[in-house]
Short mmCIF file of C-alpha atoms in Angstrom, two decimals:
data_model
loop_
_atom_site.label_atom_id
_atom_site.label_comp_id
_atom_site.label_asym_id
_atom_site.label_seq_id
_atom_site.Cartn_x
_atom_site.Cartn_y
_atom_site.Cartn_z
CA MET N 1 2.68 -30.23 -3.32
CA GLU N 2 5.54 -32.33 -4.63
CA GLN N 3 7.27 -31.98 -1.28
CA ILE N 4 4.25 -33.39 0.52
CA ARG N 5 4.04 -36.29 -1.90
CA ALA N 6 7.76 -36.94 -1.56
CA THR N 7 7.45 -37.28 2.19
CA GLN N 8 4.36 -39.43 1.93
CA THR N 9 4.91 -41.93 -0.88
CA PRO N 10 7.88 -43.87 0.57
CA SER N 11 5.98 -44.33 3.83
CA HIS N 12 3.02 -46.18 2.32
CA ASP N 13 4.70 -49.58 2.39
CA ASP N 14 6.17 -48.95 5.82
CA GLU N 15 2.75 -47.98 7.24
CA LEU N 16 1.12 -51.14 5.96
CA GLY N 17 4.11 -53.20 7.06
CA ARG N 18 4.00 -51.83 10.59
CA ALA N 19 0.26 -52.44 10.67
CA TRP N 20 0.83 -56.07 9.67
CA GLU N 21 3.62 -56.58 12.21
CA ALA N 22 1.47 -55.07 14.95
CA LEU N 23 -0.78 -58.10 14.71
CA PRO N 24 0.50 -61.17 16.62
CA GLY N 25 1.96 -63.88 14.45
CA HIS N 26 2.61 -61.78 11.35
CA SER N 27 5.72 -60.29 9.79
CA TYR N 28 6.43 -57.66 7.19
CA SER N 29 8.28 -60.18 4.99
CA ALA N 30 5.09 -62.23 4.64
CA LEU N 31 3.22 -59.43 2.90
CA PRO N 32 4.48 -60.08 -0.65
CA ALA N 33 3.73 -63.78 -0.25
CA ALA N 34 0.22 -62.88 0.81
CA GLY N 35 -0.16 -60.85 -2.35
CA LEU N 36 -0.65 -57.66 -0.39
CA LEU N 37 2.56 -55.89 -1.41
CA PRO N 38 3.53 -57.23 -4.84
CA GLY N 39 6.87 -55.62 -5.54
CA TYR N 40 6.41 -53.44 -2.43
CA SER N 41 4.46 -50.81 -4.41
CA SER N 42 1.05 -49.21 -4.34
CA PRO N 43 -0.56 -50.96 -1.37
CA ARG N 44 -4.26 -50.28 -1.04
CA VAL N 45 -6.32 -49.57 2.04
CA SER N 46 -8.71 -52.31 0.93
CA ASP N 47 -5.79 -54.77 1.28
CA LEU N 48 -5.40 -53.85 4.92
CA ILE N 49 -9.16 -54.20 5.51
CA ALA N 50 -9.09 -57.67 3.96
CA LEU N 51 -6.03 -58.51 6.02
CA LEU N 52 -7.75 -57.52 9.27
CA GLY N 53 -10.76 -59.64 8.38
CA SER N 54 -8.55 -62.73 8.32
CA VAL N 55 -6.97 -62.18 11.75
CA PRO N 56 -8.38 -64.59 14.36
CA LEU N 57 -8.69 -63.71 18.02
CA ALA N 58 -5.82 -64.88 20.19
CA GLY N 59 -6.27 -67.94 22.37
CA SER N 60 -4.87 -66.93 25.77
CA SER N 61 -5.41 -63.93 28.04
CA GLY N 62 -1.86 -62.70 27.58
CA GLU N 63 -2.08 -62.94 23.81
CA LEU N 64 -5.42 -61.12 23.80
CA ILE N 65 -3.84 -58.21 25.70
CA ASP N 66 -0.96 -58.18 23.20
CA GLN N 67 -3.52 -58.16 20.41
CA LEU N 68 -5.40 -55.25 21.96
CA ARG N 69 -2.14 -53.30 22.27
CA GLY N 70 -1.22 -54.10 18.69
CA LEU N 71 -4.61 -53.02 17.40
CA GLU N 72 -4.32 -49.75 19.33
CA GLU N 73 -0.95 -49.09 17.71
CA LEU N 74 -2.51 -49.96 14.37
CA LYS N 75 -5.23 -47.37 14.94
CA SER N 76 -2.63 -44.71 15.71
CA ALA N 77 -0.61 -45.63 12.61
CA ILE N 78 -3.74 -45.37 10.48
CA THR N 79 -4.52 -41.98 12.03
CA GLY N 80 -1.06 -40.77 11.06
CA LEU N 81 -1.56 -41.96 7.51
CA GLN N 82 -4.98 -40.25 7.45
CA ALA N 83 -3.28 -37.00 8.46
CA ARG N 84 -0.82 -37.28 5.57
CA ALA N 85 -3.65 -38.09 3.17
CA ALA N 86 -5.73 -35.13 4.38
CA VAL N 87 -2.85 -32.68 3.83
CA ALA N 88 -2.14 -34.10 0.38
CA PHE N 89 -5.84 -33.79 -0.46
CA ASP N 90 -5.87 -30.18 0.77
CA HIS N 91 -2.92 -29.32 -1.49
CA ALA N 92 -4.50 -31.12 -4.45
CA GLN N 93 -7.81 -29.29 -4.01
CA ARG N 94 -6.11 -25.91 -3.73
CA ALA N 95 -4.12 -26.63 -6.90
CA GLU N 96 -7.27 -27.65 -8.78
CA GLN N 97 -9.15 -24.59 -7.55
CA ALA N 98 -6.28 -22.32 -8.58
CA ALA N 99 -6.27 -23.89 -12.05
CA ALA N 100 -10.03 -23.27 -12.25
CA GLY N 101 -9.55 -19.57 -11.52
CA VAL N 102 -10.81 -19.54 -7.93
CA PRO N 103 -9.45 -16.46 -6.09
CA ALA N 104 -6.61 -17.19 -3.68
CA SER N 105 -8.70 -16.00 -0.73
CA GLU N 106 -11.36 -18.63 -1.49
CA GLN N 107 -9.09 -21.56 -2.24
CA GLY N 108 -9.43 -24.44 0.19
CA GLN N 109 -13.09 -23.78 1.00
CA GLY N 110 -15.06 -26.98 1.35
CA VAL N 111 -11.99 -29.17 1.95
CA GLY N 112 -12.82 -29.71 5.62
CA ALA N 113 -16.40 -30.62 4.73
CA GLN N 114 -15.18 -33.26 2.27
CA VAL N 115 -12.82 -34.70 4.88
CA ALA N 116 -15.75 -34.86 7.27
CA LEU N 117 -17.96 -36.76 4.82
CA ALA N 118 -15.17 -39.22 4.05
CA ARG N 119 -14.61 -39.85 7.76
CA ARG N 120 -18.35 -39.81 8.58
CA GLU N 121 -17.98 -36.87 10.93
CA SER N 122 -19.74 -33.53 11.25
CA PRO N 123 -18.40 -30.62 9.14
CA ASN N 124 -17.15 -28.91 12.29
CA LYS N 125 -15.20 -32.00 13.33
CA GLY N 126 -13.88 -32.39 9.77
CA SER N 127 -12.40 -28.88 9.83
CA ARG N 128 -10.71 -29.60 13.15
CA LEU N 129 -9.29 -32.88 11.85
CA LEU N 130 -7.92 -31.09 8.79
CA GLY N 131 -6.29 -28.47 11.03
CA LEU N 132 -4.78 -31.24 13.14
CA ALA N 133 -3.39 -32.93 10.04
CA ARG N 134 -1.80 -29.71 8.75
CA ALA N 135 -0.11 -29.01 12.07
CA LEU N 136 1.22 -32.55 12.45
CA VAL N 137 2.52 -32.96 8.91
CA THR N 138 3.99 -29.51 8.34
CA GLU N 139 4.94 -28.23 11.81
CA MET N 140 5.15 -31.04 14.40
CA PRO N 141 6.98 -34.02 12.83
CA ARG N 142 8.01 -35.58 16.14
CA THR N 143 4.44 -35.59 17.41
CA LEU N 144 3.39 -37.18 14.11
CA ALA N 145 6.10 -39.80 14.53
CA ALA N 146 4.82 -40.57 18.03
CA LEU N 147 1.33 -40.96 16.62
CA GLU N 148 2.47 -43.28 13.82
CA SER N 149 4.46 -45.43 16.23
CA GLY N 150 1.52 -45.80 18.64
CA GLN N 151 3.01 -43.76 21.50
CA LEU N 152 0.19 -41.21 21.16
CA ASN N 153 -3.40 -41.63 20.04
CA GLU N 154 -5.31 -39.09 17.95
CA TRP N 155 -6.88 -37.38 20.95
CA ARG N 156 -3.57 -36.76 22.71
CA ALA N 157 -1.94 -35.59 19.50
CA MET N 158 -4.86 -33.14 19.25
CA LEU N 159 -4.05 -31.86 22.76
CA LEU N 160 -0.47 -31.08 21.76
CA VAL N 161 -1.61 -29.27 18.63
CA LYS N 162 -4.33 -27.34 20.45
CA GLU N 163 -2.05 -26.05 23.20
CA THR N 164 0.51 -24.79 20.68
CA ALA N 165 -2.01 -23.14 18.35
CA CYS N 166 -1.09 -19.62 19.53
CA LEU N 167 2.59 -20.03 18.60
CA SER N 168 4.33 -19.15 15.37
CA VAL N 169 5.42 -21.97 13.07
CA GLU N 170 9.02 -21.67 14.30
CA ASP N 171 8.04 -21.72 17.98
CA ARG N 172 5.65 -24.61 17.48
CA CYS N 173 8.41 -26.63 15.81
CA ALA N 174 10.73 -25.74 18.69
CA VAL N 175 8.20 -26.94 21.29
CA ASP N 176 7.71 -30.13 19.30
CA GLU N 177 11.49 -30.68 19.34
CA GLU N 178 11.75 -29.84 23.05
CA LEU N 179 9.06 -32.29 24.10
CA ALA N 180 10.16 -34.99 21.62
CA PRO N 181 7.00 -37.09 21.98
CA ASP N 182 8.44 -39.86 19.77
CA THR N 183 11.08 -40.64 22.42
CA GLY N 184 8.46 -41.74 24.95
CA THR N 185 8.24 -38.42 26.80
CA PHE N 186 4.59 -38.94 27.61
CA GLU N 187 4.73 -42.67 28.33
CA GLY N 188 2.35 -43.35 31.23
CA LYS N 189 1.17 -39.73 31.36
CA GLY N 190 -2.50 -38.74 31.45
CA ASP N 191 -4.24 -35.94 29.55
CA ARG N 192 -3.69 -33.36 32.31
CA ALA N 193 0.02 -34.07 32.52
CA ILE N 194 0.37 -33.72 28.75
CA ILE N 195 -1.55 -30.42 28.71
CA ALA N 196 0.54 -29.05 31.57
CA ALA N 197 3.82 -29.97 29.87
CA VAL N 198 2.80 -28.41 26.57
CA LYS N 199 1.49 -25.24 28.22
CA ALA N 200 4.72 -24.78 30.13
CA ALA N 201 6.84 -25.29 27.02
CA ALA N 202 4.68 -22.91 24.99
CA TYR N 203 4.83 -20.22 27.67
CA ARG N 204 8.61 -20.46 27.91
CA ARG N 205 8.86 -20.06 24.15
CA ASP N 206 6.46 -17.12 23.69
CA PRO N 207 4.79 -15.80 26.86
CA ARG N 208 3.21 -12.85 25.06
CA SER N 209 1.27 -15.05 22.62
CA VAL N 210 0.03 -17.26 25.45
CA ALA N 211 -1.18 -14.18 27.36
CA GLN N 212 -2.88 -12.80 24.24
CA ARG N 213 -4.60 -16.13 23.73
CA ALA N 214 -5.99 -16.02 27.26
CA SER N 215 -7.23 -12.48 26.66
CA HIS N 216 -8.85 -13.47 23.38
CA ALA N 217 -10.58 -16.45 25.01
CA ALA N 218 -12.99 -14.09 26.78
CA THR N 219 -14.44 -13.11 23.39
CA GLU N 220 -15.44 -16.74 22.82
CA ARG N 221 -17.77 -16.91 25.81
CA THR N 222 -21.01 -18.62 24.89
CA VAL N 223 -23.87 -20.79 26.09
CA SER N 224 -24.75 -24.13 24.49
CA LEU N 225 -27.42 -26.77 24.91
CA ARG N 226 -27.13 -30.46 24.11
CA PRO N 227 -29.35 -33.47 24.84
CA ALA N 228 -28.86 -35.71 27.86
CA PRO N 229 -30.52 -39.07 28.59
CA ASP N 230 -34.03 -39.36 30.02
CA THR N 231 -35.49 -36.08 28.69
CA MET N 232 -32.76 -34.00 30.32
CA THR N 233 -30.36 -31.49 28.78
CA TYR N 234 -26.91 -30.08 29.45
CA LEU N 235 -26.97 -26.28 29.58
CA THR N 236 -23.34 -25.24 29.40
CA ALA N 237 -21.86 -21.77 29.78
CA LEU N 238 -18.31 -20.98 28.69
CA LEU N 239 -17.34 -17.96 30.82
CA PRO N 240 -14.26 -16.09 31.98
CA VAL N 241 -13.07 -17.71 35.18
CA ALA N 242 -14.07 -14.80 37.46
CA GLN N 243 -17.63 -14.72 36.13
CA GLY N 244 -17.98 -18.49 36.19
CA VAL N 245 -16.80 -18.77 39.79
CA ALA N 246 -19.06 -15.88 40.87
CA ALA N 247 -22.13 -17.44 39.23
CA TYR N 248 -21.43 -20.83 40.81
CA ALA N 249 -20.86 -19.24 44.23
CA ALA N 250 -24.21 -17.43 44.02
CA LEU N 251 -26.03 -20.66 43.23
CA THR N 252 -24.35 -22.55 46.05
CA ARG N 253 -25.20 -19.79 48.55
CA GLU N 254 -28.85 -19.93 47.51
CA ALA N 255 -28.85 -23.71 47.84
CA ASP N 256 -27.27 -23.63 51.28
CA THR N 257 -29.79 -21.01 52.46
CA ALA N 258 -32.75 -23.00 51.15
CA ARG N 259 -31.50 -26.24 52.69
CA ALA N 260 -30.93 -24.52 56.03
CA GLY N 261 -34.53 -23.30 55.90
CA GLY N 262 -35.88 -26.83 55.56
CA ASP N 263 -36.19 -27.14 51.77
CA SER N 264 -36.50 -30.84 50.98
CA ARG N 265 -34.80 -30.57 47.59
CA SER N 266 -31.23 -31.68 47.23
CA ARG N 267 -28.48 -29.11 46.93
CA GLY N 268 -28.11 -29.77 43.22
CA GLN N 269 -31.86 -29.47 42.61
CA VAL N 270 -32.01 -26.10 44.35
CA MET N 271 -29.05 -24.84 42.31
CA ALA N 272 -30.65 -26.01 39.05
CA ASP N 273 -34.05 -24.53 39.90
CA THR N 274 -32.48 -21.23 40.98
CA LEU N 275 -30.51 -21.00 37.74
CA VAL N 276 -33.65 -21.52 35.64
CA GLU N 277 -35.72 -19.08 37.70
CA ARG N 278 -33.12 -16.31 37.58
CA VAL N 279 -32.47 -16.70 33.88
CA THR N 280 -36.14 -16.86 32.80
CA GLY N 281 -37.57 -14.55 35.47
CA THR N 282 -40.41 -16.93 36.34
CA PRO N 283 -40.68 -19.38 39.26
CA GLY N 284 -41.60 -22.28 36.98
CA GLY N 285 -38.92 -21.77 34.36
CA ALA N 286 -39.28 -21.06 30.67
CA ALA N 287 -41.84 -18.57 29.45
CA GLY N 288 -42.43 -16.98 26.08
CA ILE N 289 -40.71 -19.68 24.02
CA ASN N 290 -41.81 -22.53 21.78
CA LEU N 291 -40.97 -26.19 22.29
CA ASP N 292 -41.83 -27.93 19.04
CA LEU N 293 -43.37 -31.24 20.01
CA VAL N 294 -44.12 -33.81 17.30
CA MET N 295 -46.53 -36.61 18.21
CA THR N 296 -49.28 -38.73 16.72
CA ASP N 297 -52.94 -38.25 17.53
CA ARG N 298 -52.94 -41.63 19.27
CA THR N 299 -50.17 -40.46 21.61
CA LEU N 300 -52.00 -37.26 22.52
CA PHE N 301 -55.61 -38.46 22.75
CA GLN N 302 -55.51 -42.24 23.29
CA ALA N 303 -52.53 -42.68 25.65
CA ASP N 304 -50.60 -44.58 22.97
CA SER N 305 -46.95 -45.39 23.77
CA GLU N 306 -45.57 -44.14 20.42
CA PRO N 307 -42.76 -41.69 21.37
CA ALA N 308 -42.86 -38.02 20.43
CA ARG N 309 -40.05 -35.84 19.10
CA LEU N 310 -38.99 -32.57 20.72
CA LYS N 311 -37.27 -30.13 18.38
CA GLY N 312 -33.67 -29.57 19.32
CA TYR N 313 -33.62 -32.60 21.63
CA GLY N 314 -34.86 -35.76 19.95
CA ILE N 315 -37.14 -38.62 20.97
CA VAL N 316 -39.08 -38.25 24.23
CA PRO N 317 -41.48 -40.72 25.94
CA ALA N 318 -45.16 -40.41 25.13
CA GLN N 319 -46.18 -40.04 28.77
CA TRP N 320 -43.65 -37.22 29.25
CA ALA N 321 -45.01 -35.41 26.18
CA ARG N 322 -48.59 -35.58 27.47
CA LYS N 323 -47.47 -34.44 30.91
CA LEU N 324 -45.75 -31.42 29.39
CA LEU N 325 -49.08 -30.30 27.92
CA ARG N 326 -51.39 -31.10 30.81
CA GLU N 327 -49.61 -30.21 34.04
CA PRO N 328 -49.00 -26.71 35.42
CA GLN N 329 -45.59 -25.19 34.89
CA GLY N 330 -44.09 -23.84 38.08
CA SER N 331 -46.98 -24.50 40.47
CA LYS N 332 -45.03 -27.38 42.07
CA ARG N 333 -41.74 -26.12 43.41
CA GLN N 334 -40.72 -29.12 45.49
CA GLY N 335 -38.84 -32.04 43.98
CA GLY N 336 -37.58 -30.05 41.02
CA GLU N 337 -40.81 -30.52 39.03
CA HIS N 338 -40.17 -27.53 36.80
CA GLN N 339 -40.94 -27.83 33.13
CA ALA N 340 -41.27 -25.49 30.19
CA ASP N 341 -44.06 -22.94 30.43
CA LYS N 342 -44.86 -22.85 26.79
CA ALA N 343 -44.74 -25.66 24.26
CA SER N 344 -45.63 -26.01 20.65
CA GLY N 345 -45.34 -28.96 18.33
CA LEU N 346 -45.49 -29.73 14.67
CA ALA N 347 -46.55 -33.25 13.88
CA THR N 348 -46.49 -35.60 10.94
CA GLY N 349 -48.36 -34.86 7.74
CA GLN N 350 -50.71 -32.38 6.10
CA GLU N 351 -52.37 -29.66 8.11
CA ASP N 352 -56.15 -29.59 8.36
CA GLU N 353 -57.46 -26.80 10.61
CA ALA N 354 -55.88 -25.00 13.56
CA SER N 355 -57.92 -24.51 16.72
CA GLY N 356 -57.10 -22.88 20.04
CA LEU N 357 -57.80 -24.69 23.30
CA ALA N 358 -57.35 -22.70 26.51
CA THR N 359 -57.12 -24.54 29.83
CA GLY N 360 -56.32 -21.66 32.14
CA ARG N 361 -59.79 -21.01 33.49
CA GLU N 362 -61.84 -22.23 36.40
CA GLY N 363 -62.53 -25.96 36.22
CA SER N 364 -59.65 -26.60 33.86
CA PRO N 365 -56.77 -28.99 34.65
CA VAL N 366 -54.63 -25.94 35.41
CA PRO N 367 -56.76 -23.50 37.41
CA ASP N 368 -53.81 -21.38 38.56
CA ARG N 369 -52.20 -20.74 35.19
CA ASP N 370 -53.54 -19.20 31.99
CA PHE N 371 -52.27 -20.52 28.71
CA THR N 372 -53.49 -21.50 25.28
CA VAL N 373 -53.09 -24.87 23.61
CA TRP N 374 -53.19 -24.92 19.82
CA LEU N 375 -53.83 -28.13 17.91
CA ARG N 376 -53.20 -28.70 14.21
CA ARG N 377 -54.12 -31.96 12.50
CA LEU N 378 -51.72 -33.19 9.87
CA TYR N 379 -51.44 -36.36 7.78
CA THR N 380 -48.69 -38.56 6.41
CA ALA N 381 -48.56 -40.15 2.99
CA PRO N 382 -48.85 -43.97 3.09
CA GLY N 383 -45.56 -45.79 2.66
CA THR N 384 -43.41 -42.65 2.72
CA GLY N 385 -44.38 -40.54 5.73
CA GLU N 386 -43.74 -37.38 3.74
CA LEU N 387 -45.56 -34.15 4.45
CA LEU N 388 -47.72 -32.34 1.90
CA ASN N 389 -46.05 -30.47 -0.94
CA MET N 390 -46.94 -26.82 -1.25
CA ASP N 391 -46.09 -24.64 -4.25
CA SER N 392 -44.86 -21.09 -3.86
CA THR N 393 -43.88 -18.42 -6.33
CA ALA N 394 -41.67 -16.66 -3.79
CA ARG N 395 -37.91 -17.02 -3.85
CA LEU N 396 -37.64 -16.95 -0.06
CA PHE N 397 -39.39 -19.65 1.93
CA PRO N 398 -42.37 -18.11 3.76
CA PRO N 399 -42.61 -18.67 7.54
CA ARG N 400 -45.23 -21.42 7.37
CA LEU N 401 -43.29 -23.36 4.76
CA ARG N 402 -40.07 -22.92 6.74
CA ARG N 403 -41.77 -24.39 9.79
CA PHE N 404 -43.07 -27.26 7.69
CA ILE N 405 -39.55 -28.16 6.46
CA GLU N 406 -38.06 -27.76 9.94
CA ALA N 407 -40.59 -30.28 11.26
CA ARG N 408 -39.70 -32.75 8.49
CA ASP N 409 -35.90 -32.44 8.64
CA ASP N 410 -35.43 -31.87 12.41
CA THR N 411 -31.67 -31.17 12.09
CA CYS N 412 -29.22 -30.20 9.33
CA ARG N 413 -29.64 -32.49 6.31
CA THR N 414 -25.92 -32.83 5.57
CA PRO N 415 -24.91 -36.43 6.37
CA TYR N 416 -23.32 -36.83 9.83
CA CYS N 417 -24.16 -33.22 10.76
CA ASP N 418 -26.80 -32.94 13.46
CA ALA N 419 -26.47 -29.21 14.05
CA PRO N 420 -29.66 -27.16 14.49
CA ILE N 421 -31.33 -25.89 11.33
CA ARG N 422 -30.53 -22.23 10.69
CA HIS N 423 -31.22 -21.87 6.96
CA ILE N 424 -33.92 -23.26 4.67
CA ASP N 425 -32.47 -23.39 1.17
CA HIS N 426 -33.30 -24.73 -2.28
CA VAL N 427 -31.89 -28.14 -3.22
CA LEU N 428 -31.96 -27.15 -6.88
CA PRO N 429 -30.98 -23.46 -6.71
CA TRP N 430 -33.52 -20.79 -7.60
CA ARG N 431 -31.17 -19.43 -10.25
CA SER N 432 -31.24 -22.86 -11.95
CA GLY N 433 -35.02 -23.08 -12.01
CA GLY N 434 -35.59 -24.57 -8.57
CA THR N 435 -39.01 -24.03 -7.03
CA THR N 436 -39.85 -22.89 -3.51
CA THR N 437 -41.60 -26.08 -2.42
CA PRO N 438 -41.16 -28.56 0.44
CA ASN N 439 -39.73 -31.14 -1.96
CA ASN N 440 -37.07 -28.70 -3.21
CA GLY N 441 -36.32 -27.31 0.23
CA ALA N 442 -33.90 -28.61 2.84
CA GLY N 443 -33.00 -27.50 6.33
CA LEU N 444 -29.30 -26.78 6.80
CA CYS N 445 -27.02 -25.31 9.42
CA GLU N 446 -25.30 -22.07 8.46
CA ALA N 447 -21.91 -23.67 7.74
CA CYS N 448 -23.32 -26.41 5.50
CA ASN N 449 -25.46 -23.95 3.56
CA HIS N 450 -22.39 -21.85 2.77
CA THR N 451 -20.34 -24.94 1.88
CA LYS N 452 -22.83 -26.14 -0.72
CA GLU N 453 -22.36 -22.87 -2.61
CA ASN N 454 -18.69 -23.62 -3.33
CA THR N 455 -17.56 -24.71 -6.79
CA GLY N 456 -18.11 -28.38 -7.52
CA TRP N 457 -20.82 -29.00 -4.90
CA ASN N 458 -24.23 -30.13 -6.16
CA SER N 459 -27.45 -31.41 -4.67
CA LYS N 460 -30.46 -33.12 -6.19
CA ILE N 461 -33.67 -34.77 -5.08
CA VAL N 462 -33.68 -38.57 -5.31
CA THR N 463 -36.98 -39.88 -6.64
CA GLY N 464 -38.25 -43.43 -6.76
CA ASP N 465 -36.84 -44.38 -3.36
CA LYS N 466 -38.55 -47.64 -2.37
CA GLN N 467 -38.39 -46.80 1.32
CA GLY N 468 -39.93 -43.39 0.77
CA GLY N 469 -39.22 -40.22 2.68
CA HIS N 470 -37.63 -37.03 1.44
CA THR N 471 -34.24 -38.03 0.01
CA LEU N 472 -31.52 -35.88 -1.48
CA GLN N 473 -28.06 -36.61 -2.85
CA ILE N 474 -25.06 -34.38 -2.17
CA SER N 475 -22.11 -34.51 -4.61
CA THR N 476 -18.66 -33.15 -3.76
CA PRO N 477 -16.00 -31.72 -6.13
CA THR N 478 -14.24 -35.11 -6.23
CA GLY N 479 -17.36 -36.79 -7.63
CA HIS N 480 -18.26 -38.65 -4.44
CA ALA N 481 -21.97 -38.77 -3.62
CA TYR N 482 -23.65 -38.98 -0.22
CA VAL N 483 -27.35 -39.65 0.41
CA SER N 484 -29.39 -37.83 3.04
CA LYS N 485 -32.84 -38.98 4.21
CA ALA N 486 -35.27 -36.99 6.29
CA PRO N 487 -35.71 -38.75 9.65
CA PRO N 488 -38.88 -40.84 10.06
CA LEU N 489 -41.64 -38.98 11.87
CA PRO N 490 -43.27 -40.37 15.02
CA GLY N 491 -45.74 -43.13 14.25
CA HIS N 492 -44.34 -43.86 10.81
CA VAL N 493 -42.81 -47.24 9.97
CA ARG N 494 -40.89 -47.64 6.74
CA ALA N 495 -42.60 -50.22 4.55
CA GLN N 496 -42.14 -51.57 1.05
CA PRO N 497 -44.79 -50.22 -1.34
CA LEU N 498 -47.41 -52.60 -2.69
CA GLN N 499 -47.03 -54.02 -6.19
CA SER N 500 -50.18 -52.24 -7.34
CA ALA N 501 -50.69 -49.42 -4.90
CA PRO N 502 -53.96 -47.49 -5.31
CA PRO N 503 -53.64 -43.81 -6.25
CA VAL N 504 -54.16 -42.54 -2.70
CA ALA N 505 -52.25 -39.35 -1.94
CA MET N 506 -52.48 -39.39 1.85
CA SER N 507 -53.40 -41.74 4.66
CA ASN N 508 -55.92 -40.71 7.27
CA GLU N 509 -53.55 -41.27 10.14
CA CYS N 510 -53.66 -38.11 12.19
CA ALA N 511 -50.88 -36.42 14.02
CA VAL N 512 -51.02 -33.26 16.04
CA ASP N 513 -49.19 -29.96 16.21
CA VAL N 514 -49.54 -28.76 19.80
CA ALA N 515 -48.76 -25.19 20.84
CA ARG N 516 -48.91 -23.85 24.36
CA SER N 517 -48.61 -20.23 25.45
CA SER N 518 -49.72 -17.75 28.09
CA SER N 519 -53.12 -16.26 27.35
CA GLY N 520 -56.27 -15.02 28.98
CA GLN N 521 -58.39 -16.45 26.18
CA GLN N 522 -61.44 -18.45 27.24
CA SER N 523 -62.26 -21.61 25.29
CA GLU N 524 -62.46 -25.37 25.61
CA PRO N 525 -59.98 -27.38 27.75
CA LEU N 526 -57.52 -29.89 26.38
CA PRO N 527 -59.38 -33.16 25.65
CA ALA N 528 -59.02 -35.89 28.24
CA GLU N 529 -57.07 -39.09 27.69
CA GLY N 530 -58.90 -41.44 25.34
CA ALA N 531 -60.57 -38.74 23.25
CA GLU N 532 -60.57 -39.41 19.52
CA CYS N 533 -59.16 -37.29 16.74
CA GLY N 534 -62.07 -35.83 14.82
CA SER N 535 -60.42 -35.62 11.40
CA SER N 536 -62.08 -36.72 8.21
CA GLY N 537 -58.84 -37.78 6.60
CA GLN N 538 -59.60 -35.73 3.48
CA LEU N 539 -56.70 -34.21 1.60
CA LYS N 540 -56.76 -30.41 1.76
CA PRO N 541 -54.07 -28.68 -0.30
CA ARG N 542 -53.42 -25.87 2.13
CA MET N 543 -51.34 -25.42 5.25
CA ALA N 544 -52.87 -22.43 7.00
CA GLY N 545 -51.43 -21.73 10.40
CA ILE N 546 -48.10 -23.56 10.12
#
């Protein structure tokens, strides 16, 4: 710990001095006169922020380019200082945890999450940034020097660290010395050139470790899904090279065959449609899954333009949401008009009654496809948009209550983490008297739920929020607090409460939970555009069917 501090403390003044000199028209000697480095000791980050706020834009084109270059070097220097600070924080936390009696195997847990909150990043990114900092400060000093001098940015420093991760500490230091990034080795080089140089140096140093890393990579194969613009998604598969090439070749062959046979779809459309059909086993695409679609009653029945929210994706246009429910899935093969076969949605507010609406019979909008549409009417509280509270004596959240909280929170409630919800957990723990209710429940990803169980982490519900909505506060072992708000539900606009608000528990604005699935059930078709929601607006303290 003392060694880390010894290498860090003398550099504080130099870092701030270099940052000042990087800006046109400033010099290091002017800092004491500006009151920023009195006696050249204990400069503060807030001083640098104030300094930057006083820097005017340059007047000529050439000076503006110089200013851009200087600011880029400043960013790199700050990144280097952040790395030193992160490592010092890691050592301090481990020392404090050891003094508190935390087992050695558990020391350091939660450090990456705290780094993430401080840098306003996701917990996963925070752990990677902490790993980068450790490698730079303790094992790759010349790469760190290149970063601090502006010859590398954070991303390219990350590339060097990543490509040497399989090496021992000694070999990694040797590669760092061989490449000598601080001498301008990578000046003018792009990302690919840097990766190639590091890979070659790493392989020369320890070919066995590099080969083992390649072998281990096959165990990390996975499939991921992330949103894309305009109600599209990126479905990504990380595969061993032989399998990936074989899968791509099969799709291209199918596309070439279809195009040769007169298919009007583009090559890319045929490949995409073939992939979906072969994975799901149905011509139209997805079957046997739920797509949680959150929309207001006005959007569903009255052709309102208020957007809907699709679980796992985000905001979608109102017209697209209605089309998903009304049009056949897979009956139109041309033009790539394939959509999900089965959709369900949970909308804003308290549930009234659930009713099934089948449209897969003769005379329905979809005569060639049987499915069931389920509607649930729910209501939002005026001024807050919160859903109905529901008490439970169970320690575990029952399925309907879990679905309720998932609809409210949408993604993990940890600030800056937008990972999918995997766990529903108590804000105030059960062992401390916490109740199993919507107000005391929060949706979290698996990593964040485990992190909050570490020593020094606490959560509590924030009451009296003027803007309303479910709000909780997360406190870290250092005493820093971060506020998390549930996202506003479709149709809800944050508003200041009235001075003398009447004691009304819920508004009568209706929103709809829509579920769609294959079924041979015979009942009424989905109401046409313009139909009205037939709710009474009465508060009913039950949530049957969620």
